[in-house]
Amino acid sequence: MKKIILSTAIILPLMLFGANKKLEVYESPTCGCCDLWVKYMKDQGYEVYVHKTNDFMKIKEDFNIKSEYQSCHTGVIDGYAIEGHVPNDAVKWLLENKPKDVIGISAPGMPQGSPGMEQGYEEEYPVILMLKDGGYKLYGYYKGHKLLDKKHQNHEH
C-alpha cells in the first residue's frame, strides 16, 4: 500500500506538470533563430511541436496580438500565446499563475541575447503580458536569460 501511495505521489505531479508543457510553435520555414528558441524550450523540458508555415501570421491574428507586441514566431501553450524569444522563467510564471485578463506573454521584436538570439551582444529588453483589452502589463526587464527587474504595471495602448 505504501508503494502505491508513494508512486502516485511521484507520478501524479509529473503527469500534471507534463500536461502543461506541450508547446505548439508557428514559425516561418526559413527562420533559424526560431529553431534556436525551440531547442532552448526543449532543453527546458517542454514537448515542442513545430509548424513551419508561410501563413504563420494567422496565429497572431487568431490571438489578436498587436503588431507592436509581435516577434518572429508564436508559441501556444495551455491556451496562451508565447510571442517571440520569451525566457522560460516568464513562461513558467504565466502557466503557474494563469492570469484571466491575459492572452499571452511577449518579448517584442527580436532582442539580442534573448533565448535563441544569443549572438555575443546582450541588450536589456522588456517582457510583457499581452492583455485581452489590447493593452499590456510589463512583466519585467531581462538581459540575456536573466530577469533584471520584475514589474507589474498596466499600460493601455
CSV table of N, CA and C in Angstrom, one decimal:
chain,number,residue,atom,x,y,z
A,1,MET,N,0.8,-1.2,0.0
A,1,MET,CA,0.0,0.0,0.0
A,1,MET,C,0.9,1.3,0.0
A,2,LYS,N,1.9,1.2,0.8
A,2,LYS,CA,2.8,2.4,0.9
A,2,LYS,C,3.5,2.7,-0.5
A,3,LYS,N,3.8,1.6,-1.2
A,3,LYS,CA,4.4,1.7,-2.6
A,3,LYS,C,3.4,2.4,-3.5
A,4,ILE,N,2.1,2.1,-3.5
A,4,ILE,CA,1.1,2.7,-4.3
A,4,ILE,C,1.0,4.1,-4.0
A,5,ILE,N,0.9,4.5,-2.8
A,5,ILE,CA,0.8,5.9,-2.4
A,5,ILE,C,2.0,6.7,-2.8
A,6,LEU,N,3.2,6.1,-2.5
A,6,LEU,CA,4.4,6.8,-2.9
A,6,LEU,C,4.5,7.0,-4.4
A,7,SER,N,4.2,5.9,-5.2
A,7,SER,CA,4.3,6.1,-6.6
A,7,SER,C,3.3,7.1,-7.2
A,8,THR,N,2.1,7.1,-6.6
A,8,THR,CA,1.1,8.0,-7.0
A,8,THR,C,1.5,9.4,-6.7
A,9,ALA,N,2.2,9.6,-5.5
A,9,ALA,CA,2.6,10.9,-5.1
A,9,ALA,C,3.8,11.4,-6.0
A,10,ILE,N,4.5,10.6,-6.6
A,10,ILE,CA,5.6,11.0,-7.5
A,10,ILE,C,5.0,11.1,-8.9
A,11,ILE,N,4.2,10.2,-9.4
A,11,ILE,CA,3.7,10.2,-10.8
A,11,ILE,C,2.7,11.3,-11.1
A,12,LEU,N,1.8,11.5,-10.1
A,12,LEU,CA,0.7,12.5,-10.4
A,12,LEU,C,1.3,13.9,-10.6
A,13,PRO,N,2.2,14.4,-9.8
A,13,PRO,CA,2.7,15.7,-10.1
A,13,PRO,C,3.5,15.8,-11.5
A,14,LEU,N,4.1,14.7,-11.8
A,14,LEU,CA,4.8,14.6,-13.1
A,14,LEU,C,3.8,14.7,-14.3
A,15,MET,N,2.7,14.0,-14.1
A,15,MET,CA,1.6,14.0,-15.1
A,15,MET,C,1.0,15.4,-15.2
A,16,LEU,N,0.8,16.0,-14.1
A,16,LEU,CA,0.2,17.3,-14.1
A,16,LEU,C,1.2,18.3,-14.7
A,17,PHE,N,2.4,18.2,-14.4
A,17,PHE,CA,3.4,19.1,-14.9
A,17,PHE,C,3.6,18.9,-16.4
A,18,GLY,N,3.6,17.7,-16.8
A,18,GLY,CA,3.8,17.4,-18.2
A,18,GLY,C,2.7,17.8,-19.1
A,19,ALA,N,1.5,17.9,-18.5
A,19,ALA,CA,0.3,18.2,-19.2
A,19,ALA,C,0.4,19.7,-19.7
A,20,ASN,N,1.0,20.6,-19.0
A,20,ASN,CA,1.0,22.0,-19.5
A,20,ASN,C,2.4,22.3,-20.1
A,21,LYS,N,3.2,21.3,-20.5
A,21,LYS,CA,4.5,21.5,-21.1
A,21,LYS,C,4.4,21.2,-22.6
A,22,LYS,N,3.3,21.1,-23.1
A,22,LYS,CA,3.1,20.8,-24.6
A,22,LYS,C,3.0,22.1,-25.3
A,23,LEU,N,4.0,22.5,-26.1
A,23,LEU,CA,4.1,23.8,-26.8
A,23,LEU,C,4.0,23.6,-28.3
A,24,GLU,N,3.1,24.3,-28.9
A,24,GLU,CA,2.9,24.3,-30.4
A,24,GLU,C,3.6,25.6,-30.8
A,25,VAL,N,4.5,25.6,-31.8
A,25,VAL,CA,5.2,26.8,-32.3
A,25,VAL,C,4.9,26.9,-33.8
A,26,TYR,N,4.5,28.1,-34.1
A,26,TYR,CA,4.3,28.5,-35.5
A,26,TYR,C,5.3,29.5,-36.0
A,27,GLU,N,6.0,29.1,-37.0
A,27,GLU,CA,7.2,29.9,-37.5
A,27,GLU,C,7.3,29.8,-39.0
A,28,SER,N,8.1,30.8,-39.5
A,28,SER,CA,8.4,30.8,-40.9
A,28,SER,C,9.3,29.6,-41.2
A,29,PRO,N,9.2,29.0,-42.4
A,29,PRO,CA,10.0,27.9,-42.8
A,29,PRO,C,11.5,28.2,-42.9
A,30,THR,N,11.9,29.5,-42.9
A,30,THR,CA,13.3,29.8,-43.1
A,30,THR,C,13.9,30.5,-41.9
A,31,CYS,N,13.3,30.6,-40.8
A,31,CYS,CA,13.8,31.3,-39.6
A,31,CYS,C,14.7,30.4,-38.7
A,32,GLY,N,16.0,30.7,-38.7
A,32,GLY,CA,16.9,29.9,-37.9
A,32,GLY,C,16.8,30.3,-36.4
A,33,CYS,N,16.6,31.5,-36.0
A,33,CYS,CA,16.5,31.9,-34.6
A,33,CYS,C,15.3,31.2,-33.9
A,34,CYS,N,14.2,31.0,-34.7
A,34,CYS,CA,13.0,30.3,-34.2
A,34,CYS,C,13.5,28.9,-33.7
A,35,ASP,N,14.2,28.3,-34.6
A,35,ASP,CA,14.7,26.9,-34.3
A,35,ASP,C,15.6,26.9,-33.0
A,36,LEU,N,16.4,27.9,-32.8
A,36,LEU,CA,17.2,28.0,-31.6
A,36,LEU,C,16.3,28.2,-30.4
A,37,TRP,N,15.3,29.0,-30.5
A,37,TRP,CA,14.4,29.1,-29.3
A,37,TRP,C,13.6,27.8,-29.0
A,38,VAL,N,13.2,27.1,-30.1
A,38,VAL,CA,12.6,25.8,-29.9
A,38,VAL,C,13.6,24.8,-29.2
A,39,LYS,N,14.8,24.8,-29.6
A,39,LYS,CA,15.8,24.0,-28.9
A,39,LYS,C,15.9,24.4,-27.4
A,40,TYR,N,16.0,25.7,-27.2
A,40,TYR,CA,16.1,26.2,-25.8
A,40,TYR,C,14.9,25.7,-25.0
A,41,MET,N,13.7,25.8,-25.5
A,41,MET,CA,12.5,25.3,-24.8
A,41,MET,C,12.5,23.8,-24.6
A,42,LYS,N,12.9,23.1,-25.6
A,42,LYS,CA,13.1,21.6,-25.4
A,42,LYS,C,14.0,21.3,-24.3
A,43,ASP,N,15.2,22.0,-24.2
A,43,ASP,CA,16.2,21.9,-23.2
A,43,ASP,C,15.6,22.2,-21.8
A,44,GLN,N,14.5,23.0,-21.8
A,44,GLN,CA,13.9,23.4,-20.5
A,44,GLN,C,12.8,22.4,-20.1
A,45,GLY,N,12.6,21.3,-20.9
A,45,GLY,CA,11.7,20.3,-20.6
A,45,GLY,C,10.3,20.3,-21.3
A,46,TYR,N,10.2,21.2,-22.3
A,46,TYR,CA,8.9,21.3,-23.0
A,46,TYR,C,8.9,20.3,-24.1
A,47,GLU,N,7.7,19.8,-24.4
A,47,GLU,CA,7.4,18.9,-25.5
A,47,GLU,C,7.0,19.9,-26.6
A,48,VAL,N,7.8,20.1,-27.6
A,48,VAL,CA,7.6,21.1,-28.6
A,48,VAL,C,7.2,20.5,-30.0
A,49,TYR,N,6.1,21.1,-30.6
A,49,TYR,CA,5.7,20.7,-31.9
A,49,TYR,C,5.8,21.9,-32.8
A,50,VAL,N,6.6,21.8,-33.9
A,50,VAL,CA,6.8,23.0,-34.7
A,50,VAL,C,6.0,22.9,-36.0
A,51,HIS,N,5.4,24.0,-36.3
A,51,HIS,CA,4.6,24.1,-37.5
A,51,HIS,C,5.3,25.2,-38.4
A,52,LYS,N,6.0,24.8,-39.4
A,52,LYS,CA,6.7,25.7,-40.3
A,52,LYS,C,5.7,26.0,-41.4
A,53,THR,N,5.3,27.3,-41.5
A,53,THR,CA,4.3,27.6,-42.5
A,53,THR,C,4.5,29.1,-43.0
A,54,ASN,N,4.2,29.3,-44.2
A,54,ASN,CA,4.3,30.7,-44.7
A,54,ASN,C,3.1,31.5,-44.2
A,55,ASP,N,2.1,30.9,-43.6
A,55,ASP,CA,1.0,31.6,-43.1
A,55,ASP,C,1.1,31.7,-41.5
A,56,PHE,N,2.3,31.9,-41.0
A,56,PHE,CA,2.5,31.9,-39.6
A,56,PHE,C,1.9,33.2,-38.9
A,57,MET,N,1.5,34.2,-39.7
A,57,MET,CA,0.9,35.4,-39.2
A,57,MET,C,-0.6,35.1,-38.8
A,58,LYS,N,-1.2,34.1,-39.3
A,58,LYS,CA,-2.6,33.8,-38.9
A,58,LYS,C,-2.7,33.5,-37.4
A,59,ILE,N,-1.8,32.8,-36.8
A,59,ILE,CA,-1.9,32.5,-35.4
A,59,ILE,C,-1.9,33.8,-34.6
A,60,LYS,N,-1.1,34.8,-35.0
A,60,LYS,CA,-1.0,36.1,-34.4
A,60,LYS,C,-2.4,36.8,-34.5
A,61,GLU,N,-3.0,36.7,-35.6
A,61,GLU,CA,-4.4,37.3,-35.8
A,61,GLU,C,-5.4,36.6,-35.0
A,62,ASP,N,-5.3,35.2,-34.9
A,62,ASP,CA,-6.2,34.5,-34.1
A,62,ASP,C,-6.2,34.9,-32.6
A,63,PHE,N,-5.0,35.2,-32.1
A,63,PHE,CA,-4.8,35.6,-30.7
A,63,PHE,C,-5.0,37.1,-30.5
A,64,ASN,N,-5.2,37.9,-31.6
A,64,ASN,CA,-5.3,39.3,-31.6
A,64,ASN,C,-4.0,40.0,-31.0
A,65,ILE,N,-2.9,39.5,-31.4
A,65,ILE,CA,-1.6,40.0,-31.0
A,65,ILE,C,-1.3,41.3,-31.8
A,66,LYS,N,-1.2,42.4,-31.1
A,66,LYS,CA,-1.0,43.7,-31.8
A,66,LYS,C,0.4,43.7,-32.4
A,67,SER,N,0.6,44.4,-33.5
A,67,SER,CA,1.8,44.4,-34.3
A,67,SER,C,3.0,44.8,-33.4
A,68,GLU,N,2.8,45.8,-32.5
A,68,GLU,CA,3.9,46.2,-31.6
A,68,GLU,C,4.4,45.2,-30.6
A,69,TYR,N,3.6,44.1,-30.4
A,69,TYR,CA,3.9,43.0,-29.5
A,69,TYR,C,4.5,41.8,-30.2
A,70,GLN,N,4.5,41.9,-31.5
A,70,GLN,CA,4.9,40.7,-32.3
A,70,GLN,C,6.4,40.5,-32.4
A,71,SER,N,6.7,39.2,-32.7
A,71,SER,CA,8.1,38.8,-33.0
A,71,SER,C,8.0,37.8,-34.2
A,72,CYS,N,9.1,37.0,-34.3
A,72,CYS,CA,9.2,36.1,-35.5
A,72,CYS,C,8.4,34.8,-35.4
A,73,HIS,N,8.1,34.4,-34.2
A,73,HIS,CA,7.3,33.1,-34.1
A,73,HIS,C,6.4,33.2,-32.9
A,74,THR,N,5.4,32.4,-32.9
A,74,THR,CA,4.4,32.3,-31.9
A,74,THR,C,4.2,30.9,-31.3
A,75,GLY,N,4.3,30.8,-30.0
A,75,GLY,CA,4.1,29.5,-29.4
A,75,GLY,C,2.7,29.5,-28.8
A,76,VAL,N,2.1,28.4,-28.6
A,76,VAL,CA,0.8,28.3,-28.0
A,76,VAL,C,0.9,27.2,-26.9
A,77,ILE,N,0.6,27.5,-25.7
A,77,ILE,CA,0.6,26.5,-24.6
A,77,ILE,C,-0.5,26.8,-23.6
A,78,ASP,N,-1.3,25.8,-23.3
A,78,ASP,CA,-2.3,25.9,-22.3
A,78,ASP,C,-3.3,27.1,-22.6
A,79,GLY,N,-3.5,27.4,-23.9
A,79,GLY,CA,-4.4,28.5,-24.3
A,79,GLY,C,-3.8,29.9,-24.3
A,80,TYR,N,-2.5,30.0,-24.0
A,80,TYR,CA,-1.8,31.3,-24.0
A,80,TYR,C,-0.9,31.3,-25.2
A,81,ALA,N,-0.7,32.6,-25.7
A,81,ALA,CA,0.3,32.8,-26.8
A,81,ALA,C,1.7,33.2,-26.2
A,82,ILE,N,2.7,32.6,-26.7
A,82,ILE,CA,4.1,32.9,-26.3
A,82,ILE,C,4.7,33.5,-27.5
A,83,GLU,N,4.9,34.9,-27.5
A,83,GLU,CA,5.3,35.6,-28.7
A,83,GLU,C,6.8,35.9,-28.6
A,84,GLY,N,7.5,35.2,-29.5
A,84,GLY,CA,9.0,35.5,-29.6
A,84,GLY,C,9.8,34.8,-28.6
A,85,HIS,N,11.0,35.4,-28.4
A,85,HIS,CA,12.1,34.8,-27.6
A,85,HIS,C,11.9,35.0,-26.1
A,86,VAL,N,10.8,34.6,-25.6
A,86,VAL,CA,10.5,34.7,-24.2
A,86,VAL,C,11.3,33.7,-23.3
A,87,PRO,N,12.0,34.2,-22.3
A,87,PRO,CA,12.7,33.2,-21.4
A,87,PRO,C,11.7,32.3,-20.7
A,88,ASN,N,12.2,31.1,-20.4
A,88,ASN,CA,11.4,30.1,-19.7
A,88,ASN,C,10.8,30.5,-18.4
A,89,ASP,N,11.6,31.2,-17.6
A,89,ASP,CA,11.0,31.6,-16.3
A,89,ASP,C,9.8,32.4,-16.4
A,90,ALA,N,9.7,33.2,-17.4
A,90,ALA,CA,8.5,34.1,-17.7
A,90,ALA,C,7.3,33.2,-18.1
A,91,VAL,N,7.6,32.2,-19.0
A,91,VAL,CA,6.6,31.3,-19.4
A,91,VAL,C,6.1,30.4,-18.3
A,92,LYS,N,7.0,30.0,-17.4
A,92,LYS,CA,6.7,29.2,-16.3
A,92,LYS,C,5.8,30.0,-15.3
A,93,TRP,N,6.1,31.3,-15.1
A,93,TRP,CA,5.2,32.2,-14.3
A,93,TRP,C,3.8,32.2,-14.8
A,94,LEU,N,3.7,32.4,-16.1
A,94,LEU,CA,2.4,32.5,-16.8
A,94,LEU,C,1.6,31.3,-16.6
A,95,LEU,N,2.2,30.1,-16.7
A,95,LEU,CA,1.5,28.9,-16.6
A,95,LEU,C,1.1,28.6,-15.2
A,96,GLU,N,1.9,29.0,-14.2
A,96,GLU,CA,1.6,28.8,-12.8
A,96,GLU,C,0.5,29.7,-12.3
A,97,ASN,N,0.5,31.0,-12.8
A,97,ASN,CA,-0.4,32.0,-12.3
A,97,ASN,C,-1.7,32.1,-13.1
A,98,LYS,N,-1.7,31.7,-14.4
A,98,LYS,CA,-2.9,31.7,-15.3
A,98,LYS,C,-3.7,33.0,-15.1
A,99,PRO,N,-3.2,34.1,-15.4
A,99,PRO,CA,-4.0,35.4,-15.3
A,99,PRO,C,-5.1,35.3,-16.3
A,100,LYS,N,-6.3,35.7,-15.8
A,100,LYS,CA,-7.5,35.7,-16.7
A,100,LYS,C,-7.6,36.7,-17.7
A,101,ASP,N,-7.0,37.9,-17.5
A,101,ASP,CA,-7.1,39.0,-18.4
A,101,ASP,C,-6.0,39.0,-19.5
A,102,VAL,N,-5.2,38.0,-19.6
A,102,VAL,CA,-4.0,37.9,-20.4
A,102,VAL,C,-4.2,36.9,-21.6
A,103,ILE,N,-3.8,37.3,-22.8
A,103,ILE,CA,-3.8,36.4,-23.9
A,103,ILE,C,-2.5,35.7,-24.1
A,104,GLY,N,-1.4,36.3,-23.5
A,104,GLY,CA,-0.1,35.6,-23.5
A,104,GLY,C,1.0,36.6,-23.1
A,105,ILE,N,2.2,36.1,-23.4
A,105,ILE,CA,3.4,36.9,-23.0
A,105,ILE,C,4.3,37.1,-24.2
A,106,SER,N,5.0,38.2,-24.2
A,106,SER,CA,5.8,38.5,-25.4
A,106,SER,C,7.2,39.1,-25.0
A,107,ALA,N,8.2,38.8,-25.8
A,107,ALA,CA,9.4,39.6,-25.9
A,107,ALA,C,9.4,40.2,-27.3
A,108,PRO,N,8.8,41.4,-27.4
A,108,PRO,CA,8.5,42.1,-28.7
A,108,PRO,C,9.8,42.2,-29.5
A,109,GLY,N,9.7,42.1,-30.8
A,109,GLY,CA,10.8,42.2,-31.7
A,109,GLY,C,11.7,41.0,-31.6
A,110,MET,N,13.0,41.2,-31.7
A,110,MET,CA,13.9,40.1,-31.7
A,110,MET,C,15.1,40.5,-30.8
A,111,PRO,N,15.0,40.7,-29.5
A,111,PRO,CA,16.1,41.2,-28.7
A,111,PRO,C,17.3,40.4,-28.7
A,112,GLN,N,18.5,41.1,-28.9
A,112,GLN,CA,19.8,40.4,-28.9
A,112,GLN,C,20.1,39.9,-27.5
A,113,GLY,N,20.5,38.6,-27.5
A,113,GLY,CA,20.8,38.0,-26.2
A,113,GLY,C,19.7,37.2,-25.6
A,114,SER,N,18.5,37.4,-26.1
A,114,SER,CA,17.3,36.6,-25.6
A,114,SER,C,17.5,35.2,-26.0
A,115,PRO,N,16.8,34.2,-25.4
A,115,PRO,CA,16.9,32.8,-25.8
A,115,PRO,C,16.7,32.6,-27.3
A,116,GLY,N,17.6,32.1,-28.0
A,116,GLY,CA,17.6,31.8,-29.4
A,116,GLY,C,18.2,33.0,-30.2
A,117,MET,N,18.5,34.1,-29.5
A,117,MET,CA,19.2,35.2,-30.2
A,117,MET,C,20.5,35.5,-29.6
A,118,GLU,N,21.2,34.5,-29.0
A,118,GLU,CA,22.5,34.7,-28.4
A,118,GLU,C,23.5,34.8,-29.5
A,119,GLN,N,24.0,36.1,-29.7
A,119,GLN,CA,25.0,36.3,-30.8
A,119,GLN,C,26.1,37.2,-30.3
A,120,GLY,N,26.4,37.1,-29.0
A,120,GLY,CA,27.5,37.8,-28.4
A,120,GLY,C,27.1,39.1,-27.6
A,121,TYR,N,26.2,39.8,-28.2
A,121,TYR,CA,25.7,41.1,-27.5
A,121,TYR,C,24.4,40.8,-26.8
A,122,GLU,N,24.3,41.3,-25.6
A,122,GLU,CA,23.0,41.2,-24.8
A,122,GLU,C,22.5,42.5,-24.5
A,123,GLU,N,21.3,42.8,-25.1
A,123,GLU,CA,20.6,44.1,-24.7
A,123,GLU,C,19.6,43.8,-23.6
A,124,GLU,N,19.3,44.9,-22.9
A,124,GLU,CA,18.2,44.8,-22.0
A,124,GLU,C,16.9,44.9,-22.8
A,125,TYR,N,15.9,44.1,-22.4
A,125,TYR,CA,14.7,44.1,-23.2
A,125,TYR,C,13.5,43.8,-22.3
A,126,PRO,N,12.3,44.3,-22.6
A,126,PRO,CA,11.1,44.0,-21.8
A,126,PRO,C,10.4,42.7,-22.2
A,127,VAL,N,9.8,42.1,-21.3
A,127,VAL,CA,8.9,41.0,-21.5
A,127,VAL,C,7.6,41.5,-21.0
A,128,ILE,N,6.5,41.4,-21.8
A,128,ILE,CA,5.2,41.9,-21.4
A,128,ILE,C,4.1,40.9,-21.4
A,129,LEU,N,3.1,41.1,-20.6
A,129,LEU,CA,1.9,40.3,-20.6
A,129,LEU,C,0.9,41.0,-21.5
A,130,MET,N,0.5,40.4,-22.6
A,130,MET,CA,-0.5,41.0,-23.5
A,130,MET,C,-1.9,40.8,-23.0
A,131,LEU,N,-2.6,41.9,-22.8
A,131,LEU,CA,-3.9,41.8,-22.2
A,131,LEU,C,-5.0,41.6,-23.3
A,132,LYS,N,-6.1,41.1,-22.9
A,132,LYS,CA,-7.2,40.8,-23.8
A,132,LYS,C,-7.8,42.1,-24.3
A,133,ASP,N,-7.7,43.2,-23.5
A,133,ASP,CA,-8.2,44.5,-24.0
A,133,ASP,C,-7.3,45.3,-24.9
A,134,GLY,N,-6.2,44.7,-25.3
A,134,GLY,CA,-5.2,45.3,-26.2
A,134,GLY,C,-4.1,46.0,-25.5
A,135,GLY,N,-4.2,46.2,-24.3
A,135,GLY,CA,-3.1,46.9,-23.5
A,135,GLY,C,-2.1,45.8,-23.1
A,136,TYR,N,-1.2,46.2,-22.2
A,136,TYR,CA,-0.2,45.3,-21.7
A,136,TYR,C,0.2,45.6,-20.3
A,137,LYS,N,0.8,44.6,-19.6
A,137,LYS,CA,1.5,44.8,-18.3
A,137,LYS,C,2.9,44.5,-18.5
A,138,LEU,N,3.8,45.3,-18.0
A,138,LEU,CA,5.2,44.9,-18.1
A,138,LEU,C,5.5,43.8,-17.1
A,139,TYR,N,5.9,42.7,-17.5
A,139,TYR,CA,6.3,41.6,-16.6
A,139,TYR,C,7.7,41.9,-16.0
A,140,GLY,N,8.6,42.3,-16.8
A,140,GLY,CA,10.0,42.6,-16.3
A,140,GLY,C,11.0,42.9,-17.4
A,141,TYR,N,12.1,43.4,-17.0
A,141,TYR,CA,13.2,43.6,-17.9
A,141,TYR,C,14.2,42.5,-17.8
A,142,TYR,N,14.8,42.0,-18.9
A,142,TYR,CA,15.8,40.9,-19.0
A,142,TYR,C,17.0,41.4,-19.7
A,143,LYS,N,18.1,40.7,-19.4
A,143,LYS,CA,19.3,40.8,-20.1
A,143,LYS,C,19.8,39.4,-20.3
A,144,GLY,N,19.8,39.0,-21.6
A,144,GLY,CA,20.0,37.6,-21.9
A,144,GLY,C,18.9,36.8,-21.3
A,145,HIS,N,19.2,35.8,-20.5
A,145,HIS,CA,18.1,34.9,-19.9
A,145,HIS,C,17.8,35.4,-18.5
A,146,LYS,N,18.5,36.5,-18.0
A,146,LYS,CA,18.4,36.9,-16.6
A,146,LYS,C,17.4,38.0,-16.4
A,147,LEU,N,16.4,37.8,-15.5
A,147,LEU,CA,15.5,38.8,-15.1
A,147,LEU,C,16.2,39.8,-14.3
A,148,LEU,N,16.1,41.1,-14.7
A,148,LEU,CA,16.8,42.2,-14.0
A,148,LEU,C,15.9,42.9,-13.0
A,149,ASP,N,14.6,43.1,-13.5
A,149,ASP,CA,13.7,43.8,-12.7
A,149,ASP,C,12.3,43.4,-13.0
A,150,LYS,N,11.5,42.9,-12.0
A,150,LYS,CA,10.2,42.5,-12.2
A,150,LYS,C,9.2,43.6,-11.9
A,151,LYS,N,8.3,43.8,-12.8
A,151,LYS,CA,7.3,44.9,-12.6
A,151,LYS,C,5.9,44.2,-12.9
A,152,HIS,N,4.9,44.9,-12.5
A,152,HIS,CA,3.6,44.5,-13.0
A,152,HIS,C,2.8,45.8,-13.1
A,153,GLN,N,3.0,46.5,-14.2
A,153,GLN,CA,2.4,47.8,-14.4
A,153,GLN,C,1.4,47.7,-15.5
A,154,ASN,N,0.3,48.4,-15.4
A,154,ASN,CA,-0.7,48.4,-16.5
A,154,ASN,C,-0.4,49.5,-17.5
A,155,HIS,N,-0.5,49.2,-18.8
A,155,HIS,CA,-0.3,50.2,-19.8
A,155,HIS,C,-1.4,50.0,-20.8
A,156,GLU,N,-2.0,51.0,-21.2
A,156,GLU,CA,-3.0,51.0,-22.3
A,156,GLU,C,-2.5,51.6,-23.5
A,157,HIS,N,-2.5,50.9,-24.6
A,157,HIS,CA,-2.1,51.4,-25.9
A,157,HIS,C,-3.1,51.0,-27.0
